[in-house]
PDB file of C-alpha atoms in Angstrom:
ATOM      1  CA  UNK A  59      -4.939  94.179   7.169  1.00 65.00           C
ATOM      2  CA  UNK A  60      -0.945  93.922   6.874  1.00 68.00           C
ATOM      3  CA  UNK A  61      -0.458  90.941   4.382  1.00 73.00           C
ATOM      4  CA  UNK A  62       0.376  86.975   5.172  1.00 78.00           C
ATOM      5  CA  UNK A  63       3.845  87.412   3.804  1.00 85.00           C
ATOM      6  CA  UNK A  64       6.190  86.510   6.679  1.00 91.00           C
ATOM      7  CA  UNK A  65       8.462  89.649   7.488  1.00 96.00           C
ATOM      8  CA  UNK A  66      10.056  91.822  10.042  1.00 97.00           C
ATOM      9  CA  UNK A  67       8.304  94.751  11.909  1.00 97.00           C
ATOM     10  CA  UNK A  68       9.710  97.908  10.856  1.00 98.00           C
ATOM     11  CA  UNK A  69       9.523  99.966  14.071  1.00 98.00           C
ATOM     12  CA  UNK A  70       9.942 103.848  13.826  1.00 98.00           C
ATOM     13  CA  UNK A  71      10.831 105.092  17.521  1.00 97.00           C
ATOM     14  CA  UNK A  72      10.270 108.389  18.704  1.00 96.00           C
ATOM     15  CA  UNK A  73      10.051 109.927  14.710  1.00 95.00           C
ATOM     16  CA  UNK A  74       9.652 113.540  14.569  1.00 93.00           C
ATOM     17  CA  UNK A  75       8.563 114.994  11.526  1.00 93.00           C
ATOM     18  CA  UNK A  76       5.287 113.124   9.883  1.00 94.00           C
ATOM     19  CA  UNK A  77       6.954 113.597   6.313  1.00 95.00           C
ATOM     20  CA  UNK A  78       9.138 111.323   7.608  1.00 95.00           C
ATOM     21  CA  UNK A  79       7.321 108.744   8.641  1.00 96.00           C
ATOM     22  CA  UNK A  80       5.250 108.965   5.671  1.00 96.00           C
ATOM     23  CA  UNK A  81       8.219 108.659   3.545  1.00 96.00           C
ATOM     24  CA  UNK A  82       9.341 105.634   5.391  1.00 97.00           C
ATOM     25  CA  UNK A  83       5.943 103.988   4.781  1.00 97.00           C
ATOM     26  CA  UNK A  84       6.178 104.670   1.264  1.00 96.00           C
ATOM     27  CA  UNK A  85      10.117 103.054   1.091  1.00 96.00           C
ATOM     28  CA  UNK A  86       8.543  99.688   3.163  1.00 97.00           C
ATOM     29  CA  UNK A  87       6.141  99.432   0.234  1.00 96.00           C
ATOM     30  CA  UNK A  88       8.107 100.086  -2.610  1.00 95.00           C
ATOM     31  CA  UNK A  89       9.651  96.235  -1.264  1.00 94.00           C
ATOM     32  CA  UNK A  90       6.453  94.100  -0.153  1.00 93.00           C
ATOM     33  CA  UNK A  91       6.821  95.507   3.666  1.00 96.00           C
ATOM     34  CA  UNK A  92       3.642  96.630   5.755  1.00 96.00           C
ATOM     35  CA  UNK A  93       4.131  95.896   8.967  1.00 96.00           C
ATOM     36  CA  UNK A  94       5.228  99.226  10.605  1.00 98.00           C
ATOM     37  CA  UNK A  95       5.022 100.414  14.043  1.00 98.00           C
ATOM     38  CA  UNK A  96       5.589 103.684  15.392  1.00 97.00           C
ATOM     39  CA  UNK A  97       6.628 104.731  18.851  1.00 97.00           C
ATOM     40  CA  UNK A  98       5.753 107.922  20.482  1.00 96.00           C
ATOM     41  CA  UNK A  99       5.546 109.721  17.341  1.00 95.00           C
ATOM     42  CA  UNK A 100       6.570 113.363  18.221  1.00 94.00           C
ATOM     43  CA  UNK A 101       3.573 115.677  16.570  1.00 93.00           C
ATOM     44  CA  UNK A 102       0.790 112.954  17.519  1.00 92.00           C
ATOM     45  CA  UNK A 103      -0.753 110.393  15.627  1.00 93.00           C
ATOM     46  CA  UNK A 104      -2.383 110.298  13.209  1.00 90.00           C
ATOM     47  CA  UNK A 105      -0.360 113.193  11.275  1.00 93.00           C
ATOM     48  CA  UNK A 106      -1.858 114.874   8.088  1.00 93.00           C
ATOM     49  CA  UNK A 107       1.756 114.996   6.852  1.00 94.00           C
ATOM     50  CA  UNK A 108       2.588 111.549   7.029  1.00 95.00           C
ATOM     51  CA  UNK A 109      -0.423 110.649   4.838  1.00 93.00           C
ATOM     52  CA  UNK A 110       0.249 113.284   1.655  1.00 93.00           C
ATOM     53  CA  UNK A 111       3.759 111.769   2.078  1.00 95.00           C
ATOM     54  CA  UNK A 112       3.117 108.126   2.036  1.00 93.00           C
ATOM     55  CA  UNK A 113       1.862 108.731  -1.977  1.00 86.00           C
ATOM     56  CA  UNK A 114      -0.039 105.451  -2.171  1.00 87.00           C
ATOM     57  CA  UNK A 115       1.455 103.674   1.160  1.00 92.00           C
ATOM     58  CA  UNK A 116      -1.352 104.995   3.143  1.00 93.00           C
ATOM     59  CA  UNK A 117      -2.804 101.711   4.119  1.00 94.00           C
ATOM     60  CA  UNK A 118       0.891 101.203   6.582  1.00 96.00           C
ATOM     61  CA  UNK A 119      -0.049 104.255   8.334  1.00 96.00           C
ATOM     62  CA  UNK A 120      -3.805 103.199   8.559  1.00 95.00           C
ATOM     63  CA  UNK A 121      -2.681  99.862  10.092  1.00 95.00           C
ATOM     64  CA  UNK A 122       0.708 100.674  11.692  1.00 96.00           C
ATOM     65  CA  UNK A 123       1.255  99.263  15.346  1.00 96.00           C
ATOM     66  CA  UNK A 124       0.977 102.518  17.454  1.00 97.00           C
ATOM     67  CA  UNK A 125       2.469 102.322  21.277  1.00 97.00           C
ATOM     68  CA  UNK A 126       4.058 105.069  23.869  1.00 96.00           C
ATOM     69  CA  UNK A 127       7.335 102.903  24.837  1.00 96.00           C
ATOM     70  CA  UNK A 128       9.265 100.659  22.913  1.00 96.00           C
ATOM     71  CA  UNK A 129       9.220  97.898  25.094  1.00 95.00           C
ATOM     72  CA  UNK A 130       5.619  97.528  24.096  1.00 96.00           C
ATOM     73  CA  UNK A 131       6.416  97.866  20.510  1.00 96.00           C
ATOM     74  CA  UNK A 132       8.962  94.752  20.685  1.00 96.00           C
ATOM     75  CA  UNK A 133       7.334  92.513  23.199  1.00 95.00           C
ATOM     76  CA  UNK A 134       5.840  90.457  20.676  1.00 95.00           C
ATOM     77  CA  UNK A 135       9.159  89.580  18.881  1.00 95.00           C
ATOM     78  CA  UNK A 136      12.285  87.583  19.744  1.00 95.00           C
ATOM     79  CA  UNK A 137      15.048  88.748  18.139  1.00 96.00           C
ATOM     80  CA  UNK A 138      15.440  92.955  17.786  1.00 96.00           C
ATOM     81  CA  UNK A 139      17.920  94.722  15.088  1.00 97.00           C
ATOM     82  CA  UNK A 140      18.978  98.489  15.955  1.00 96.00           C
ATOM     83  CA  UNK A 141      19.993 100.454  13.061  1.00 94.00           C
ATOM     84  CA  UNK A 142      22.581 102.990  14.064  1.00 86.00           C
ATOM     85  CA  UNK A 143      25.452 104.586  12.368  1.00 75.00           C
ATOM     86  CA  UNK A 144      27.925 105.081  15.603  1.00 67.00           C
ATOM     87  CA  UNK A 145      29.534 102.945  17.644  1.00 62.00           C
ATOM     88  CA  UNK A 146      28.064 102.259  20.775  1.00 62.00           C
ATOM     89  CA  UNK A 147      30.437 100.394  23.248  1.00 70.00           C
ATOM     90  CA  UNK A 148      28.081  97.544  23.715  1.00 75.00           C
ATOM     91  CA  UNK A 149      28.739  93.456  22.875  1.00 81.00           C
ATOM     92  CA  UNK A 150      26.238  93.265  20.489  1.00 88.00           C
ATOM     93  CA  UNK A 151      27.147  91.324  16.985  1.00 92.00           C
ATOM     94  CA  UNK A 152      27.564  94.672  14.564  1.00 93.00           C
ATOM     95  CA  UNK A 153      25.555  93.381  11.005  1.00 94.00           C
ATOM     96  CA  UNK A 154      25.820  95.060   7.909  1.00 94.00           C
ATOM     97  CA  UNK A 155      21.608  95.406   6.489  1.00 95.00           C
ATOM     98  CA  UNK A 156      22.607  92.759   3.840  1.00 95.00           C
ATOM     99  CA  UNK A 157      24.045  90.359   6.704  1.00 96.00           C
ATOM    100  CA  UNK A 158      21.160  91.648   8.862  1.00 96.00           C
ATOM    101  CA  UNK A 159      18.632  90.825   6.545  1.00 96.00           C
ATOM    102  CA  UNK A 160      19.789  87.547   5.402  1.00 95.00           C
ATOM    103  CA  UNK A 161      19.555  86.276   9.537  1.00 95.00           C
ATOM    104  CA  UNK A 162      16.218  88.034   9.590  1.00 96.00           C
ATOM    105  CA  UNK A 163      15.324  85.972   6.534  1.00 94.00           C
ATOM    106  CA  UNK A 164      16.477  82.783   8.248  1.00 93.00           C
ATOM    107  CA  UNK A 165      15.204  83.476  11.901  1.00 94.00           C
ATOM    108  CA  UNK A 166      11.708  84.409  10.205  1.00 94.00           C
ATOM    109  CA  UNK A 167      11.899  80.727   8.333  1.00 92.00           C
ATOM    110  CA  UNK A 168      12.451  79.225  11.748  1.00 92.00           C
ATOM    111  CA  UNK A 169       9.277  80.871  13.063  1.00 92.00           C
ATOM    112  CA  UNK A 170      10.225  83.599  14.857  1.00 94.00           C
ATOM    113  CA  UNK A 171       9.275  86.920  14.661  1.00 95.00           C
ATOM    114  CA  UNK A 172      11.860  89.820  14.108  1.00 96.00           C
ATOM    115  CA  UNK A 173      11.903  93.877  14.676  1.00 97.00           C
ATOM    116  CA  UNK A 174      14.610  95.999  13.067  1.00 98.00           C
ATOM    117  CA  UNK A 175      14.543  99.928  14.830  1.00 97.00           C
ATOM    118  CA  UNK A 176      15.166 103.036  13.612  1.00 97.00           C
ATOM    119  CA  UNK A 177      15.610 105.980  15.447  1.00 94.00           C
ATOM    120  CA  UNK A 178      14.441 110.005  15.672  1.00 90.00           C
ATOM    121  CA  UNK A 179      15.360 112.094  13.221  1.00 83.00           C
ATOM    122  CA  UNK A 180      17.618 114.467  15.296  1.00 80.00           C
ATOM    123  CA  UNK A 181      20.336 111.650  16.758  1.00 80.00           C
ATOM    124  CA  UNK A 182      19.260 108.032  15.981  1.00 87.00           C
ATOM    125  CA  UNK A 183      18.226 105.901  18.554  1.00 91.00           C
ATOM    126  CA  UNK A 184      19.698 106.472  22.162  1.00 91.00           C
ATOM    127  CA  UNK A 185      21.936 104.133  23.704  1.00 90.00           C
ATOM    128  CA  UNK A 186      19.348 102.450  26.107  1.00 92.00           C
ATOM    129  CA  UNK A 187      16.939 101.727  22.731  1.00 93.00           C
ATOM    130  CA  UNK A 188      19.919 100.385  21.202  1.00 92.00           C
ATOM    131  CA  UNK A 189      20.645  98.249  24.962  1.00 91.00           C
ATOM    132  CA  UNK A 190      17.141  95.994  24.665  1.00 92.00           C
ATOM    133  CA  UNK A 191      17.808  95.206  20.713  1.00 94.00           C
ATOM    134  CA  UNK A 192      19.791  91.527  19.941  1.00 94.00           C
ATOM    135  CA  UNK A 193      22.076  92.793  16.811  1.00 95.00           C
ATOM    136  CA  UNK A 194      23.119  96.487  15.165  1.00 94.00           C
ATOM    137  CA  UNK A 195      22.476  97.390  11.751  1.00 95.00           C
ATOM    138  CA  UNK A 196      25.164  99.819  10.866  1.00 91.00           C
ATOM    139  CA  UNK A 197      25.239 101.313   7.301  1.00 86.00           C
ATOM    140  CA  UNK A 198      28.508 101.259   5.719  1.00 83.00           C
ATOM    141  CA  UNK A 199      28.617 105.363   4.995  1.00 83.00           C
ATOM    142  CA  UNK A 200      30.689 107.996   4.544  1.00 84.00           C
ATOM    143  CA  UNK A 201      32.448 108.381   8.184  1.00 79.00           C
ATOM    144  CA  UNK A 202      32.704 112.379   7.704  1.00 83.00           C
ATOM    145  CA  UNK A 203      29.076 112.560   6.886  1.00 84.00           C
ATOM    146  CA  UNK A 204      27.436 109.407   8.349  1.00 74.00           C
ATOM    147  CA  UNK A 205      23.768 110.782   8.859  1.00 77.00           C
ATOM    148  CA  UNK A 206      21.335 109.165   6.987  1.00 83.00           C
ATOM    149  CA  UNK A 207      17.514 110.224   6.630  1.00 90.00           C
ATOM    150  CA  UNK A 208      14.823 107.812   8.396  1.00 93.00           C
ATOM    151  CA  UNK A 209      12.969 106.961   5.349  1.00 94.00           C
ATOM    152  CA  UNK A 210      16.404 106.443   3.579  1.00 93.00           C
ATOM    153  CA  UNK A 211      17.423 104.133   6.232  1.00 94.00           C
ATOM    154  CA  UNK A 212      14.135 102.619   5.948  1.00 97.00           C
ATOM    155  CA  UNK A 213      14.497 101.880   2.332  1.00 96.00           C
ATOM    156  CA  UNK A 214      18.183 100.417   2.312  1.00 95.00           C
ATOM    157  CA  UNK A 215      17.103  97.762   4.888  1.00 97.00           C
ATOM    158  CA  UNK A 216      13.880  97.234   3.411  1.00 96.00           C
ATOM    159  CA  UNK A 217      15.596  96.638  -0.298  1.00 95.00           C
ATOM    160  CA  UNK A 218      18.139  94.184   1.307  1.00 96.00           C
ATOM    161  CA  UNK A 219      15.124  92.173   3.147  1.00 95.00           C
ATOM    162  CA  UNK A 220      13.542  92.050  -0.819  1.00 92.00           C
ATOM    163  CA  UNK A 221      17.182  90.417  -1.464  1.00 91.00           C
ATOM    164  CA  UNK A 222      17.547  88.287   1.027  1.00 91.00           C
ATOM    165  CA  UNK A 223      13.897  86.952   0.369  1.00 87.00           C
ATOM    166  CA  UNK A 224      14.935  85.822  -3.130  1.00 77.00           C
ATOM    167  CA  UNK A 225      12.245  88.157  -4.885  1.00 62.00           C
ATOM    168  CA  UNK A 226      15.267  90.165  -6.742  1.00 54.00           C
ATOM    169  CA  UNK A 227      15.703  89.388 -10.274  1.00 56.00           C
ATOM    170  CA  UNK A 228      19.533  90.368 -10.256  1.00 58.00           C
ATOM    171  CA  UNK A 229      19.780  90.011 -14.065  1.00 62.00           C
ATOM    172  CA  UNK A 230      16.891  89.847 -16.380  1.00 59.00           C
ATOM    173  CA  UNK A 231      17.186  89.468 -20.358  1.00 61.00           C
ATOM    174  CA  UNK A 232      13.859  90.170 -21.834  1.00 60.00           C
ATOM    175  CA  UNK A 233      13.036  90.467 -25.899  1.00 60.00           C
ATOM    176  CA  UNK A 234      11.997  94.395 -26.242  1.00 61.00           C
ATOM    177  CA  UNK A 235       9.505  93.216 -29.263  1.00 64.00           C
ATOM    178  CA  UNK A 236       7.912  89.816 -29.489  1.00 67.00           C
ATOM    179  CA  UNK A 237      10.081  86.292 -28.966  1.00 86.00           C
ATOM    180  CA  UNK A 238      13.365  84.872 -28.976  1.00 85.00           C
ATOM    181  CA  UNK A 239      13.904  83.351 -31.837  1.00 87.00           C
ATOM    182  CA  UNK A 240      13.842  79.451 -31.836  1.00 89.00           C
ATOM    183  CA  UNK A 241      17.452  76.924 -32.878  1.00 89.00           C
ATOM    184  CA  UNK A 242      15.422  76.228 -35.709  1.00 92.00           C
ATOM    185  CA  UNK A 243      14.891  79.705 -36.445  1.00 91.00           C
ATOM    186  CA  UNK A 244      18.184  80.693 -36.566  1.00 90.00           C
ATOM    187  CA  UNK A 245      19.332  77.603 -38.638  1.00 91.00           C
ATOM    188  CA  UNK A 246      17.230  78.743 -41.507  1.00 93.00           C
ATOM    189  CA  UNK A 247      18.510  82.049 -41.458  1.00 92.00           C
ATOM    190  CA  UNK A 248      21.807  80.974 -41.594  1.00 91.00           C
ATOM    191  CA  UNK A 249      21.445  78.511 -43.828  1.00 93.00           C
ATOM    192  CA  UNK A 250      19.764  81.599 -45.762  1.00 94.00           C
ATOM    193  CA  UNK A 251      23.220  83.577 -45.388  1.00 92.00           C
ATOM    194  CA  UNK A 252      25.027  80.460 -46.389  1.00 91.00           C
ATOM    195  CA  UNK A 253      22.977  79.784 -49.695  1.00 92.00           C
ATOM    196  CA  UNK A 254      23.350  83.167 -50.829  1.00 90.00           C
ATOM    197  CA  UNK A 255      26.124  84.265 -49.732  1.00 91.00           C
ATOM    198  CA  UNK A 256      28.000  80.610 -51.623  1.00 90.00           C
ATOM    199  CA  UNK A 257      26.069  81.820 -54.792  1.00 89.00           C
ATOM    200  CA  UNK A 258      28.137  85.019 -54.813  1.00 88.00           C
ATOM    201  CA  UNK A 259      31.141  83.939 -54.290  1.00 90.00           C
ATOM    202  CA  UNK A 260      31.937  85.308 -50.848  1.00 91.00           C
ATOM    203  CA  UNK A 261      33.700  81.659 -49.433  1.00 90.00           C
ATOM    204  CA  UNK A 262      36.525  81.997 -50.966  1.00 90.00           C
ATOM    205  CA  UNK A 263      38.699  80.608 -51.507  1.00 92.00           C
ATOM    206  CA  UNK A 264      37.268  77.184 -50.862  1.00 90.00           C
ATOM    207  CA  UNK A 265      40.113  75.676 -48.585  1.00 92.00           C
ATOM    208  CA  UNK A 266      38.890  78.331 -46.139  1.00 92.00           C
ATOM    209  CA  UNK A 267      35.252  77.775 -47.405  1.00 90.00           C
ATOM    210  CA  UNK A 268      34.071  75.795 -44.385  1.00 92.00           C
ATOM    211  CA  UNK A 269      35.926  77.626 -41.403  1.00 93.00           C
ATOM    212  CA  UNK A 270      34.443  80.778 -42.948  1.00 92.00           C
ATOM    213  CA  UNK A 271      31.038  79.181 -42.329  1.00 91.00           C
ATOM    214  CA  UNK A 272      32.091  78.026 -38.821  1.00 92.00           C
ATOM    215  CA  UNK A 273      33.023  81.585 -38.104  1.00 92.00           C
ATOM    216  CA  UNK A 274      29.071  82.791 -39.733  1.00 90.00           C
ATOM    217  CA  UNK A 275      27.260  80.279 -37.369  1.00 88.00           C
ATOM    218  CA  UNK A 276      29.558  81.303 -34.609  1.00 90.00           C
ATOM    219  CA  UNK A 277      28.359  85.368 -35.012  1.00 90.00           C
ATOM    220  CA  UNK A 278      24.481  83.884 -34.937  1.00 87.00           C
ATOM    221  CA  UNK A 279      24.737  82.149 -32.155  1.00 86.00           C
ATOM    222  CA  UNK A 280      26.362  84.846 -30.048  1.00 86.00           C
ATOM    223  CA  UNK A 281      23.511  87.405 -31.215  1.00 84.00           C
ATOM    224  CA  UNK A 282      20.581  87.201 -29.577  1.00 82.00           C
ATOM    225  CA  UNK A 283      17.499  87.412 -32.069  1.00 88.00           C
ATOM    226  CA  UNK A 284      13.994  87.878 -31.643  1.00 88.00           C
ATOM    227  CA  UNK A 285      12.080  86.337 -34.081  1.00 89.00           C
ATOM    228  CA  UNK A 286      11.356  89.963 -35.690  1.00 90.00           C
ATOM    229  CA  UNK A 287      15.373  90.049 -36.173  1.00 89.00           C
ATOM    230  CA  UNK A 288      15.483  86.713 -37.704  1.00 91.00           C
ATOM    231  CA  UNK A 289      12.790  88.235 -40.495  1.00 92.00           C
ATOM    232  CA  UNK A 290      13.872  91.218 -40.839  1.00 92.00           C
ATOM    233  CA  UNK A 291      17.677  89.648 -41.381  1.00 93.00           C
ATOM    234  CA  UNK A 292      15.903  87.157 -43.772  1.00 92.00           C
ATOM    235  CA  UNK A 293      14.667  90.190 -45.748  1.00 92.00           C
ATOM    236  CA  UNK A 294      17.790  92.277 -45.714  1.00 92.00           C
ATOM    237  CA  UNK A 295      19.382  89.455 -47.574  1.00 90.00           C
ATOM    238  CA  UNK A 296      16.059  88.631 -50.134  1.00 91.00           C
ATOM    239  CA  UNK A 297      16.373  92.664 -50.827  1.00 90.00           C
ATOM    240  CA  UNK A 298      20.108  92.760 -51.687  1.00 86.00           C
ATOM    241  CA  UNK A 299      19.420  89.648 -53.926  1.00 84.00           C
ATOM    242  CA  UNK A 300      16.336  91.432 -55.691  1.00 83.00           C
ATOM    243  CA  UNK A 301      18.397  94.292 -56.181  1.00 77.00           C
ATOM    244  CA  UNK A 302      21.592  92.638 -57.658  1.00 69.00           C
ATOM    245  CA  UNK A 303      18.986  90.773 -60.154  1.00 73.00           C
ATOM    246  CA  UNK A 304      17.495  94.318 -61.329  1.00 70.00           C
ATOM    247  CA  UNK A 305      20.540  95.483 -61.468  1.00 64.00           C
ATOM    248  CA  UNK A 306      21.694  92.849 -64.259  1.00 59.00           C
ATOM    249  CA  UNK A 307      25.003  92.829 -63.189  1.00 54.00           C
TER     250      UNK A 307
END
């Protein structure tokens, strides 16, 4: 069963070549989308090819809406998206799939249910599929070569629905190896630094003794340590000290 997670229907129309469509199903998936419905797939349905393409995004196919005319496929929703790369001549508000995605988000909050289209393969959706949706979707490409496959189109709306979901982490700063180190971490080790540091001399001379140490707290806190930095740092200086002591000098 598609999952409770409110979401648009991805509707293929008219797709041609069962990679394809398999493909597509795998790009919905890759982002938390499983509600896909296919109209009047051109090989048939089910197709072999679809499945060894989906690699692990069967379950769409299994499920996926099937009907012979898209009027069927959409009855169920309010509000229709048509991806298309040209330009059309028809009053319809032209969204970019971030733009599109973030209305989706907010008509799907409301309660209503939302369809975005993609067309065939050969030429995109024709002009009277593009006539019964609300909204376009038009991909900002390259004008001299503004084709784009199905299951990429597929995957650049379904990534911007992820976005416009919140379930992006735009920026994520996780410790490779254990912790970040605590404040009171890093005070001891620079109070280590400090200690030793004073003992040999290095603040000198001693008018500049405390902005030196300013300067030292000010390179800690702009690092950010894991707690295995902070011991092996703490070590690094016990080692130098050991060795200056063998040394005798």
């Amino acid at each position: 069963m598609p999952s409770d997670q409110p979401q648009p229907a991805l509707v293929l129309v008219r797709p041609q070549m069962g990679e394809n469509i398999g493909a597509a199903a795998r790009a919905m998936w890759n982002f938390g989308l499983d509600r896909m419905r296919i109209v009047a797939p051109r090989d048939g349905w089910p197709n072999p090819a679809a499945v060894a393409m989906s690699s692990g995004a069967g379950r769409l196919l299994d499920e996926a809406r099937l009907s012979d005319k898209l009027a069927d496929a959409v009855g169920d929703c309010s509000y229709v998206y048509a991806t298309t790369a040209r330009g059309r001549g028809l009053t319809k508000p032209v969204l970019s799939p971030e733009r599109a995605m973030a209305d989706a988000a907010a008509r799907i909050a409301a309660g209503e249910k939302v369809a975005v289209l993609f067309g065939p393969e050969r030429a995109g959706l024709e002009n009277e599929d593009v006539a019964r949706a609300n909204a376009i979707i038009s991909v900002p490409v390259n004008p001299e070569f503004a084709s784009l496959n199905l299951a990429q189109c597929v995957l650049l709306v379904s990534y911007e629905w992820m976005r416009a979901a919140g379930e992006v982490v735009h920026e994520a700063d996780v410790p490779a190896k254990g912790d970040w180190a605590s404040a009171i971490e890093i005070e001891k080790l620079a109070t280590h630094y400090e200690d030793r540091l004073g003992e040999a001399g290095f603040f000198y001379p001693p008018e500049k003794a405390e902005g030196m140490k300013i300067n030292l707290r000010n390179l800690w806190s702009r690092m950010r340590l894991t707690r295995a930095d902070v011991q092996m740092l703490h070590g690094v200086m016990r080692q130098m000290v050991r060795w200056k002591e063998r040394d005798g000098s």
